[in-house]
Coordinates of C-alpha atoms in Angstrom, one line a residue:
X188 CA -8.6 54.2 -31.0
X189 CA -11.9 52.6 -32.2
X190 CA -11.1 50.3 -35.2
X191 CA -13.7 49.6 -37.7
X192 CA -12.6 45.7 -38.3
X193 CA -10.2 43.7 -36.8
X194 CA -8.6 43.1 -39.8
X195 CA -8.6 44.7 -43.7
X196 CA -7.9 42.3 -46.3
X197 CA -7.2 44.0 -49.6
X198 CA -7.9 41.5 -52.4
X199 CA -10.9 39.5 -52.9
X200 CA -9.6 36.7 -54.7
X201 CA -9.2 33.1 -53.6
X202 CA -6.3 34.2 -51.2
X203 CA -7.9 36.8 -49.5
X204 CA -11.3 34.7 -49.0
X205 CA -9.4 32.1 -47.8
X206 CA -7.7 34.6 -45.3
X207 CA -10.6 36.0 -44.4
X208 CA -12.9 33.1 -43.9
X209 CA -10.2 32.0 -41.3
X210 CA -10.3 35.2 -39.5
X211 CA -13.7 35.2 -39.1
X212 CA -14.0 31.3 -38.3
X213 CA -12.3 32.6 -34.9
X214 CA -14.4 35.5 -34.1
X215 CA -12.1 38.4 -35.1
X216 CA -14.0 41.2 -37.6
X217 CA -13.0 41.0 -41.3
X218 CA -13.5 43.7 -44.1
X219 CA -12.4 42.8 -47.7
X220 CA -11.9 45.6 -50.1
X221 CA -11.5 44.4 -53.7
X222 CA -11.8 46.3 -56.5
X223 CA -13.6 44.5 -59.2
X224 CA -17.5 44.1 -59.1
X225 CA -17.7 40.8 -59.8
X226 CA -16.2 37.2 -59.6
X227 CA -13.5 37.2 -62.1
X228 CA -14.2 35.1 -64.7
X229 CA -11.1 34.8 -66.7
X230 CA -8.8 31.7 -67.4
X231 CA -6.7 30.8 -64.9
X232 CA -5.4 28.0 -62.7
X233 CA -7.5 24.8 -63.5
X234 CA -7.0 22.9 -60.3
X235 CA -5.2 22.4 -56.5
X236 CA -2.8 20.3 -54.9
X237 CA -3.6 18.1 -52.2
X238 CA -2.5 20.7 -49.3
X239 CA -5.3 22.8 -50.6
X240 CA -7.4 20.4 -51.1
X241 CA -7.0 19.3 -47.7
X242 CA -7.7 23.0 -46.5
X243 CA -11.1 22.8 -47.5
X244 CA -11.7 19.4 -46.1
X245 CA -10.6 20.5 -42.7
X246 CA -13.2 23.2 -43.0
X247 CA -16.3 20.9 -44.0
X248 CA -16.3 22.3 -47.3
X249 CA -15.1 18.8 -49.3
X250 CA -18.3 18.2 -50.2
X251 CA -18.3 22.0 -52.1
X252 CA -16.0 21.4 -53.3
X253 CA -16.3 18.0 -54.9
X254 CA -19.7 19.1 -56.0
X255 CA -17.6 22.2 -57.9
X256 CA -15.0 19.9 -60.1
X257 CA -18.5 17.4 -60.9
X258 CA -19.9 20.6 -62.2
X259 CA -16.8 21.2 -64.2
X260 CA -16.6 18.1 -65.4
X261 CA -20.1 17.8 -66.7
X262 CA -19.4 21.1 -68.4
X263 CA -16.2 19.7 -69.7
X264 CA -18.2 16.6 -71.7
X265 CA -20.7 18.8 -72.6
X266 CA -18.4 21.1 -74.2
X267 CA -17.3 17.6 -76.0
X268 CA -20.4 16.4 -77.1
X269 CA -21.2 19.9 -78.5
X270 CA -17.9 20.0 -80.6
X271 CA -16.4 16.6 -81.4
X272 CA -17.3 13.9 -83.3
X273 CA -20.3 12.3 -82.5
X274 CA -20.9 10.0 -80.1
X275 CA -18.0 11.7 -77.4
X276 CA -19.2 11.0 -74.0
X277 CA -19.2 13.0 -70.9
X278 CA -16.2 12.2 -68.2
X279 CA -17.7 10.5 -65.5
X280 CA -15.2 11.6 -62.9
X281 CA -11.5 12.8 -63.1
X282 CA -8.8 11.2 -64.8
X283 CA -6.2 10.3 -62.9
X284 CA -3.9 13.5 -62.4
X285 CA -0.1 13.1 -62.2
X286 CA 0.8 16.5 -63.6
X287 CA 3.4 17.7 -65.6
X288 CA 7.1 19.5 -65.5
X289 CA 7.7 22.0 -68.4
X290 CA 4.9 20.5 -70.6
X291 CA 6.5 16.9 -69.5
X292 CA 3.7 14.8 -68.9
X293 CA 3.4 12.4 -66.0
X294 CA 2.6 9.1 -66.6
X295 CA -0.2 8.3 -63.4
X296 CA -0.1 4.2 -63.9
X297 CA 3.6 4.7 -62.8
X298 CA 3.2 6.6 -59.9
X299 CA 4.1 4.3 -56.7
X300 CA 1.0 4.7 -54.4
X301 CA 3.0 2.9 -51.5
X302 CA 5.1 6.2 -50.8
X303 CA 4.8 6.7 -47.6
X304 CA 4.2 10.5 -48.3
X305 CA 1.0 9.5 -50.2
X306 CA -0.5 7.1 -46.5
X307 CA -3.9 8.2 -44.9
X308 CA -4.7 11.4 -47.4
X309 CA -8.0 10.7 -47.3
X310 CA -11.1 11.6 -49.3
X311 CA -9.5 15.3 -50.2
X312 CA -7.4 13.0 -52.4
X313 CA -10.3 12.5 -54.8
X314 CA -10.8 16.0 -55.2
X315 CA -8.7 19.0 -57.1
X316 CA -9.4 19.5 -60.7
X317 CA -11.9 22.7 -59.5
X318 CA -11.1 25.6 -61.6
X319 CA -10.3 29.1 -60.0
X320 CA -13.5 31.1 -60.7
X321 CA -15.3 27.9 -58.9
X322 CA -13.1 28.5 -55.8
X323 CA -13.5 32.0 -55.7
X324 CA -17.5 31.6 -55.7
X325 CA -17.4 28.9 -53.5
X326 CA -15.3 31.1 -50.8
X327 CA -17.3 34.2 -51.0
X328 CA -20.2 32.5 -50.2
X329 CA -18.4 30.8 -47.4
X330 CA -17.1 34.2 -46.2
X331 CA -20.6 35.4 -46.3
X332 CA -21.9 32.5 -44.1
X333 CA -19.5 33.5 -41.5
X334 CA -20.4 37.5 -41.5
X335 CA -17.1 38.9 -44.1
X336 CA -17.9 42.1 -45.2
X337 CA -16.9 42.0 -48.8
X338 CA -16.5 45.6 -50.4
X339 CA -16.7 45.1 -54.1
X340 CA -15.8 47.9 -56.4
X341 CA -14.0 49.1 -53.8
X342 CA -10.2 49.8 -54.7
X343 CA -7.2 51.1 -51.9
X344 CA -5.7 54.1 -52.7
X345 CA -3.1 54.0 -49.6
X346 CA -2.9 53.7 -45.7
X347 CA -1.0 55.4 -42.9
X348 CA 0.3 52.7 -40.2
X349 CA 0.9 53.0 -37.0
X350 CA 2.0 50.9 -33.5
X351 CA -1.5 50.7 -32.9
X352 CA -3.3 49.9 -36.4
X353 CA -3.7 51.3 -39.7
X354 CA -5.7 53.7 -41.7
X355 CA -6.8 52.1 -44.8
X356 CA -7.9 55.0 -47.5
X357 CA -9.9 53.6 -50.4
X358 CA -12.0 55.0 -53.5
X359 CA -14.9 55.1 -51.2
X360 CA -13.6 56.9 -48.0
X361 CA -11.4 55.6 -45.1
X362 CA -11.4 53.1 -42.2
X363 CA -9.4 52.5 -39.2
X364 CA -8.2 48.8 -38.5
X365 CA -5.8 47.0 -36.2
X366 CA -4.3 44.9 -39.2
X367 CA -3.5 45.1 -43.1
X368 CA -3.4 42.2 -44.8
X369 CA -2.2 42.5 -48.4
X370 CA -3.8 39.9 -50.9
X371 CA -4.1 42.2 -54.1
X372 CA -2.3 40.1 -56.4
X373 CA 1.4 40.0 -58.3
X374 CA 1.2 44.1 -58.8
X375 CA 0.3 44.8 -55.4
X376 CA -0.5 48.2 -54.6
X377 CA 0.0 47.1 -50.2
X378 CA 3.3 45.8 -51.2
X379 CA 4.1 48.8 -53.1
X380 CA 3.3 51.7 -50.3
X381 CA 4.7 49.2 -47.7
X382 CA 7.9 49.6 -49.4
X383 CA 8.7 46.0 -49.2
X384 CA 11.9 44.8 -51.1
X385 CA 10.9 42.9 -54.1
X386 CA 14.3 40.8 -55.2
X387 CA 14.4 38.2 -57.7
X388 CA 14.9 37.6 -61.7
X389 CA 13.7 39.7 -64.6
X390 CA 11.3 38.0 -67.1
X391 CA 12.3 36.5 -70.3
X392 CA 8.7 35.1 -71.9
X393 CA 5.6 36.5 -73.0
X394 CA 2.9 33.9 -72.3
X395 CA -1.0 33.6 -73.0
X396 CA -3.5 31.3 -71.8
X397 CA -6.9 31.4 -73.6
X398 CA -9.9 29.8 -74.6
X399 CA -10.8 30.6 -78.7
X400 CA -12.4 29.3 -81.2
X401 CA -10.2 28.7 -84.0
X402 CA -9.9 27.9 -87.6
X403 CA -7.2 25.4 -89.1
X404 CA -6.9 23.8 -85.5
X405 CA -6.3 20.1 -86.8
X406 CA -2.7 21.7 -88.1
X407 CA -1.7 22.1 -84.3
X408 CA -0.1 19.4 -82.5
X409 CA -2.1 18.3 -79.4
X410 CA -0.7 18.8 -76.1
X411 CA 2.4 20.1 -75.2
X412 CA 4.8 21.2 -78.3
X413 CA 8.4 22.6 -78.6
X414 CA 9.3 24.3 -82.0
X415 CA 11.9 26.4 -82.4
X416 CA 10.3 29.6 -82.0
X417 CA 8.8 28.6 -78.3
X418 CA 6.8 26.2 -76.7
X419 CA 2.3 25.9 -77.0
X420 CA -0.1 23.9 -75.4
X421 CA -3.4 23.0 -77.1
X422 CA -6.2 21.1 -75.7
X423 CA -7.1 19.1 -73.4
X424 CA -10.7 21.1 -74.5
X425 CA -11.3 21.8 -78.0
X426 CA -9.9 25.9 -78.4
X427 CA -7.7 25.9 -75.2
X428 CA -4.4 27.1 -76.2
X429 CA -0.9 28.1 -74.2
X430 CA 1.6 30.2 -75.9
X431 CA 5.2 31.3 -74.6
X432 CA 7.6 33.1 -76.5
X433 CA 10.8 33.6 -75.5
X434 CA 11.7 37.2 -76.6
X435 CA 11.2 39.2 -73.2
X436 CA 8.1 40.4 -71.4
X437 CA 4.8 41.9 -72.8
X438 CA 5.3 46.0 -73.5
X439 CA 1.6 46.1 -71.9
X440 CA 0.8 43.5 -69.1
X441 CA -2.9 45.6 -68.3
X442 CA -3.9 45.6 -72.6
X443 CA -7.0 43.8 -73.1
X444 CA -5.4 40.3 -75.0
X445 CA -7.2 40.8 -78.4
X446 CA -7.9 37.5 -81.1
X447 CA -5.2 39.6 -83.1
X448 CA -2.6 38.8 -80.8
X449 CA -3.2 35.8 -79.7
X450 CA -3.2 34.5 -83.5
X451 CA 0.0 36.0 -84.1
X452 CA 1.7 33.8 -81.1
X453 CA -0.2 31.4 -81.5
X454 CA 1.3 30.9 -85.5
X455 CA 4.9 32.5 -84.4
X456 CA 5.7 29.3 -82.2
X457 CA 3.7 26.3 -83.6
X458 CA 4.7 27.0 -87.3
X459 CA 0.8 27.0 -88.6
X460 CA 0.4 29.8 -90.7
X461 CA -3.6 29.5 -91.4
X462 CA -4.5 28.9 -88.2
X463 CA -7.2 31.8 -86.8
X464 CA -8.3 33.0 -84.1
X465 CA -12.1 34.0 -84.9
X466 CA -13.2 34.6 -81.2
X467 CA -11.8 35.0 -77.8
X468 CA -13.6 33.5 -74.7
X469 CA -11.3 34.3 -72.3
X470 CA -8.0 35.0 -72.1
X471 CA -4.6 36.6 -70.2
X472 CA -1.4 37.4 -70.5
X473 CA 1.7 36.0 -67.4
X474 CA 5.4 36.5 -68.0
X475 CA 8.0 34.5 -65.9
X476 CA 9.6 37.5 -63.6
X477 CA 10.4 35.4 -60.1
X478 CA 10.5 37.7 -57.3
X479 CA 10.1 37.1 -53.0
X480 CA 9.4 40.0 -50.5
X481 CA 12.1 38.7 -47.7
X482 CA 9.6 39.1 -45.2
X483 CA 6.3 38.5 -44.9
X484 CA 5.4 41.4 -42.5
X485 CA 6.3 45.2 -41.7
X486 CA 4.8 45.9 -38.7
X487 CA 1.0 45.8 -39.3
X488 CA 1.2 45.2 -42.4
X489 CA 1.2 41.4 -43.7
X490 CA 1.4 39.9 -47.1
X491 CA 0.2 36.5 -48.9
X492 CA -0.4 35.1 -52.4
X493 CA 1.1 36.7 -55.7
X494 CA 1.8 39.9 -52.8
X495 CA 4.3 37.9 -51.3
X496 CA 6.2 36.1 -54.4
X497 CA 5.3 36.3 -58.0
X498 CA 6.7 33.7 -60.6
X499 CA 5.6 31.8 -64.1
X500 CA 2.3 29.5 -63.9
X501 CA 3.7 26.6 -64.9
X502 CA 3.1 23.8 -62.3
X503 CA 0.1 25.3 -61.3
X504 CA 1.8 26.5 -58.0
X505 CA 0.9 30.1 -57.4
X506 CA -3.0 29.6 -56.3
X507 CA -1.8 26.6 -53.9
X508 CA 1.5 28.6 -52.3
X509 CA -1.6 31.2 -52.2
X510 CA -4.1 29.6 -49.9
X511 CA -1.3 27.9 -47.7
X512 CA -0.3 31.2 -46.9
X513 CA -3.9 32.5 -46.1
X514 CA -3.9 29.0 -43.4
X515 CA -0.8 29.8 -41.8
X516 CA -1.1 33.4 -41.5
X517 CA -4.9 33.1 -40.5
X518 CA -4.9 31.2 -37.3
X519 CA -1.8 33.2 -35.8
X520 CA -3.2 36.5 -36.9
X521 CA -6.2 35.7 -34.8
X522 CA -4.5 34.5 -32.5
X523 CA -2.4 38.1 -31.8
X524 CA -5.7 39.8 -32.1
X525 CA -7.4 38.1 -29.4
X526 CA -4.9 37.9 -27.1
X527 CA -3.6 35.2 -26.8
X528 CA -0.6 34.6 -28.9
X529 CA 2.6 33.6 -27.5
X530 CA 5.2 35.6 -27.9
X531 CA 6.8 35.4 -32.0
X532 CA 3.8 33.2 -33.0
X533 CA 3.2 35.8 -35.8
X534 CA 7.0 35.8 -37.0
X535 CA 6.8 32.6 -37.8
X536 CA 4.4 32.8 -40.6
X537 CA 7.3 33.7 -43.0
X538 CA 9.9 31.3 -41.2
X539 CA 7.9 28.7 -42.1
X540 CA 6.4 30.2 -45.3
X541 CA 9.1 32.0 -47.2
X542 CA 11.2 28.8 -48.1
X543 CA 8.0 26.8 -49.5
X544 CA 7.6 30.2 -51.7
X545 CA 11.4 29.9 -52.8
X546 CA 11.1 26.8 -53.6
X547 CA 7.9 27.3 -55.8
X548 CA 10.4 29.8 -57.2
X549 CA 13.2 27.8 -58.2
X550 CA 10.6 24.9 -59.4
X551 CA 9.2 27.3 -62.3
X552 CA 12.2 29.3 -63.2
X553 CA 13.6 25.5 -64.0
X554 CA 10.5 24.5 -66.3
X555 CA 11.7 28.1 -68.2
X556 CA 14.6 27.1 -68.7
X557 CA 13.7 23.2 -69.9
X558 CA 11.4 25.0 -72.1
X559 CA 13.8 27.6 -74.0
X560 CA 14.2 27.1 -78.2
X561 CA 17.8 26.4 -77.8
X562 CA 19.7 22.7 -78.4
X563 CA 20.8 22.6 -74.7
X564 CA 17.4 23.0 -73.5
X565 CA 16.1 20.4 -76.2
X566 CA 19.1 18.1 -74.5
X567 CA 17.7 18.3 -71.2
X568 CA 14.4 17.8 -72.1
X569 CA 15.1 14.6 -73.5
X570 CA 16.9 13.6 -70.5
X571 CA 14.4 14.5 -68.2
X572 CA 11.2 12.6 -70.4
X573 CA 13.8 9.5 -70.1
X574 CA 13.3 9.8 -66.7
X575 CA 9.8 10.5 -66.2
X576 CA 9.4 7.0 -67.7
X577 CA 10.6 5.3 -64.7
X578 CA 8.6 4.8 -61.6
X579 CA 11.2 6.5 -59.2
X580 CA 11.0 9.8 -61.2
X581 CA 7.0 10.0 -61.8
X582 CA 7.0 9.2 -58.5
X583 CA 9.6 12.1 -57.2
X584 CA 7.7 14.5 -59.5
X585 CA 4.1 13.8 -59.1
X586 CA 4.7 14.6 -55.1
X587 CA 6.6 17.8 -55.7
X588 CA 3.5 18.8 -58.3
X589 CA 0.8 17.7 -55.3
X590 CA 1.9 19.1 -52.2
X591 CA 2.4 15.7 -50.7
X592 CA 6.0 16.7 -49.7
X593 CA 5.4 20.0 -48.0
X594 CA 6.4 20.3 -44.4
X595 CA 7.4 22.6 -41.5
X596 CA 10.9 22.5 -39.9
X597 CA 9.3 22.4 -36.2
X598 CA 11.0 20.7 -33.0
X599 CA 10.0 17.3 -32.0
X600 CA 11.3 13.3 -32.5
X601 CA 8.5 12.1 -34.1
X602 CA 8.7 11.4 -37.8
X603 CA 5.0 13.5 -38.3
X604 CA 5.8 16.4 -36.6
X605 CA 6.0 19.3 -38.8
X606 CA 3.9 17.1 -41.5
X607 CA 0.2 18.1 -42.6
X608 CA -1.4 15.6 -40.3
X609 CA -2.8 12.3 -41.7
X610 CA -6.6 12.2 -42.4
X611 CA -6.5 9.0 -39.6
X612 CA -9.9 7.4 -39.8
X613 CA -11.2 6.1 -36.4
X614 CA -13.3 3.6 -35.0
X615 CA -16.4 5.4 -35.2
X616 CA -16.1 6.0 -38.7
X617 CA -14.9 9.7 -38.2
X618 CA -11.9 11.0 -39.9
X619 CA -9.4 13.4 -38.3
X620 CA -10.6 16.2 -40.7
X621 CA -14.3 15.9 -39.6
X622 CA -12.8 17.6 -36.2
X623 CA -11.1 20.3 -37.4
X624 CA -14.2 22.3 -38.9
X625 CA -14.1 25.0 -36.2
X626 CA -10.8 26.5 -36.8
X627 CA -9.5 25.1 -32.9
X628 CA -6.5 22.8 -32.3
X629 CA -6.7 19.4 -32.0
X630 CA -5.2 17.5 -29.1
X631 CA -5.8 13.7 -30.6
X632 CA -5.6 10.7 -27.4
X633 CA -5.2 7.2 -28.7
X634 CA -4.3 5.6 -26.0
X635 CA -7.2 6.6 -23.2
X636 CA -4.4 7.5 -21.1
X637 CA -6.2 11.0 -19.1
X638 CA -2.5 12.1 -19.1
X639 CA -2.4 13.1 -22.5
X640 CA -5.8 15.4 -22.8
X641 CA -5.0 16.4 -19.3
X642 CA -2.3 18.1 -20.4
X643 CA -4.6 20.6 -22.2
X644 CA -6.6 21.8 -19.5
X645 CA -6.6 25.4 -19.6
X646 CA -6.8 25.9 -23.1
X647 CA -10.1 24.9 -23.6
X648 CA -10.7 27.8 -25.6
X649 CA -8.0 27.3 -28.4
X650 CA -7.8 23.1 -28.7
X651 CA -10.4 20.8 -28.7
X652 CA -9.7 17.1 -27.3
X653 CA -10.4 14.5 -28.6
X654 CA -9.9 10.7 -27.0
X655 CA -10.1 8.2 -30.5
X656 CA -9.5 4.8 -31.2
X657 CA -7.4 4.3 -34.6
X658 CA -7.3 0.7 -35.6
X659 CA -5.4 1.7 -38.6
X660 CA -3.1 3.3 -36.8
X661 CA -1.9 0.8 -34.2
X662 CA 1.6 2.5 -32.9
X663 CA 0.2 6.1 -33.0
X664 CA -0.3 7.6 -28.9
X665 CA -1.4 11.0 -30.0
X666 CA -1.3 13.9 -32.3
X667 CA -1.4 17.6 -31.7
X668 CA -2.8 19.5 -34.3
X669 CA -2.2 23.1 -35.1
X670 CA -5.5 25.0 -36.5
X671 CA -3.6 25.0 -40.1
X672 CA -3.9 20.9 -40.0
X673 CA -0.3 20.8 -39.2
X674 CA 1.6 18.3 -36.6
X675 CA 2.7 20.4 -33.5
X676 CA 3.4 17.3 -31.9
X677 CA 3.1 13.4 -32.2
X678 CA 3.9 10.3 -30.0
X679 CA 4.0 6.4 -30.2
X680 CA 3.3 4.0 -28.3
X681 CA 5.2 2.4 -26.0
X682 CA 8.2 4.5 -25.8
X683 CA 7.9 5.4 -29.5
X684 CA 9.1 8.9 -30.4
X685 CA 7.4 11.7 -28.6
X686 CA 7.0 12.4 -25.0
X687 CA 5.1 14.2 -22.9
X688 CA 7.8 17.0 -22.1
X689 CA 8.2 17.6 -25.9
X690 CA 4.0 17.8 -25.5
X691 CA 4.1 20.5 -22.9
X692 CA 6.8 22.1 -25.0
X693 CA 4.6 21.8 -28.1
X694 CA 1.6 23.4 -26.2
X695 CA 3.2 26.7 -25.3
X696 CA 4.9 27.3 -28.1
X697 CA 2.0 27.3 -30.5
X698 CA -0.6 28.2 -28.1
X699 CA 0.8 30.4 -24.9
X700 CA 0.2 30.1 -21.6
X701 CA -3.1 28.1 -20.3
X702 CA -5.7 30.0 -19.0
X703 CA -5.4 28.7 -15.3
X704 CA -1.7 29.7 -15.0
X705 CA -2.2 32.9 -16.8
X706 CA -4.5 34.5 -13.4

């Protein structure tokens, strides 16, 4: 049966883009239904971790994005200048970021830089203080450049799957595709007629995030504050606030969040009676309900993002678990479309995704329960600030916060494999990422040795190879590279970890059989 796409994506937000973009970076038709008309503009997550940072490097778009956070930056000391004291100054260029853990803040002078789990990142580094609207604008136009069809106003109503595709119905009539791919957020309505399980824990808080102008706003405390009626946030710009109360979830999670309410959290947990809310720029409204579909797919029907897991924001983990999903899913998806797919390729999208999503789990249900207005909470707060003072905890925390950590449990000897692959810089003044812009693999020679990139003949159509000199890298033979920037396969030099069985090994298992053996 004649499919109109390839491959729906419902959900035009970050994820989906993200998704999409990677379909279409390897030729396979994308349509993306999302239901509101324009960019949403709403607060929301303020920056990305180093793996998505890296995502966008790998796919030429550094430079975009580095130009976004410069943008918000300057709008940042603008907004300063406008309404502090005279003689504020715009920021030149990010602080340095270490994060934070329940409103714990991280102290960045004590982070230890000589971790090996922070060696060769690269310029992406420098770059992840972009808020979400930014990201969203920057992928749509990216998903244009690379012929997305993006449906806007366009909402789906249901679908009807079969061994062969999927009918997708929508507000604006039906379409036939080989794929569903279910980005529509933590309420998703794919998830929902899929009749995916949805287990996890019920929510205890009522949060907002929201950018006001108030009155009385010198009575706050700055930064992060525990009273005993909850925890707020205020700052770092001047009307920002966070509010969490611990008394059970919102009775209306779709309301409009009205000046009204916010004011009335806002003086419930910090104690300030007079302060007021006199206008709302933006806000919302999260709760901390932690829940995990235990698989990622039913049949043709896949799911990433808030689809797949939904938990609090703190940590700013939900965008980055978000797009890591749309990486994995998007080169194996397009993969199985075109053909060539070896056999389970697409199953392991949730092996290897689901326990980074349980762990993002687990990570924010613990800064709920460090935050709770209750004296054994209070006592473990104090024990964990004791320990962010040291350099061995800042350390420990600021790579759980940045992704630095993250890895696949893949087969292989080499100490890489499995890793998001260093940004290696070569001899001609390349960088590892510079090579990864077309979506292919990457089969990385270091040593000149033909043996190595002959090993890839045949599958000239899915890995590019690439014969390097790494004079920073000395030991390293070569690398591997999935299309997701991740380490199929790595070997040293001589008789380092590695070998060419494990190579061969490597090859079929992420990209099937070679074209010559397949006649």
């Amino acid at each position: 049966m004649k499919h109109d796409a390839d491959v729906v994506v419902a959900g035009g937000g970050p994820v989906g883009l993200m998704l999409a973009c990677e379909l279409a970076l390897a030729d396979v038709s994308v349509v993306v239904l999302e239901r509101l008309t324009e960019v949403d503009t709403k607060i929301k997550a303020g920056a990305i971790n180093h793996p998505s940072s890296e995502a966008f490097h790998r796919r030429g778009m550094l430079p975009a994005l580095a130009a976004a956070q410069r943008d918000a930056f300057e709008r940042f000391g603008a907004f300063l200048r406008q309404r502090q004291a005279a003689g504020a100054t715009a920021v030149e260029r990010p602080p340095r970021f270490a994060g934070h853990f329940a409103g714990i803040m991280l102290r960045g002078d004590l982070l230890d830089e000589s971790d090996p789990d922070f060696e060769d990142l690269g310029p992406a580094a420098e770059v992840g203080l972009v808020p979400q609207e930014a990201l969203e604008r920057l992928l749509g136009a990216r998903a244009a450049e690379l012929g997305v069809e993006l449906r806007r106003g366009v909402t789906l109503t249901g679908f009807d799957a079969d061994e062969d595709g999927v009918h997708v119905h929508t507000s604006h009539g039906s379409l036939r595709t080989g794929w569903l791919a279910g980005c529509d957020g933590g309420r998703s309505t794919v998830r929902r007629l899929a009749g995916f399980p949805f287990p996890g824990t019920d929510p205890e808080i009522t949060g907002h995030q929201a950018l006001v102008e108030l009155t009385g706003a010198d009575a706050l405390g700055a930064g992060w504050n525990w009273t005993e009626t909850g925890t707020y946030a205020h700052g770092p710009l001047p009307g920002r606030i966070l509010t969490v109360e611990f008394d059970g979830p919102p009775a209306d999670r779709e309301a409009p969040v009205t000046a009204e309410e916010l004011q009335t959290a806002l003086r419930k947990v910090s104690g300030v009676a007079d302060v007021t809310v006199d206008t709302v720029l933006s806000a919302t409204r999260f709760t901390d309900h932690a829940r995990q579909v235990p698989d990622y797919r039913s049949g043709r029907v896949l799911l990433a993002g808030d689809a797949a897991h939904v938990h609090s924001p703190f940590g700013g983990q939900g965008l980055n678990l978000g797009l890591g999903d749309a990486m994995n899913l998007g080169w194996k998806l397009a993969a199985t479309v075109r053909g060539w797919a070896p056999e389970g390729l697409l199953d392991t999208y949730t092996a290897e995704r689901h326990p980074l999503g349980a762990w993002v789990l687990e990570w924010t249900r613990a800064q709920v329960a460090l935050m709770r207005p209750e004296s054994h909470a209070r006592a473990l707060r104090g024990v964990i600030a004791e320990l962010t003072g040291t350099v061995a905890a800042t350390t420990f925390f600021a790579k759980k916060i940045s992704g630095v950590w993250q890895h696949y449990d893949l087969p292989g000897t080499h100490p890489l494999t499995g890793r998001s692959a260093p940004d290696l810089e070569f001899a001609d003044g390349t960088r590892l990422a510079d090579h990864l812009h077309g979506g292919q693999g990457l089969l990385l020679d270091l040593t000149g040795d033909a043996g190595v990139g002959g090993r890839a003949t045949g599958y000239e159509d899915r890995i590019r190879v690439l014969p390097a000199r790494c004079p920073g890298r000395p030991a390293l033979a070569g690398l591997l590279v999935r299309p997701d920037g991740c380490t199929a396969w790595a070997a040293d030099s001589p008789g380092g970890p590695g070998t060419p069985g494990e190579l061969d090994a490597a090859l079929r298992r992420w990209f099937g059989t070679p074209a010559a053996a397949a006649l």
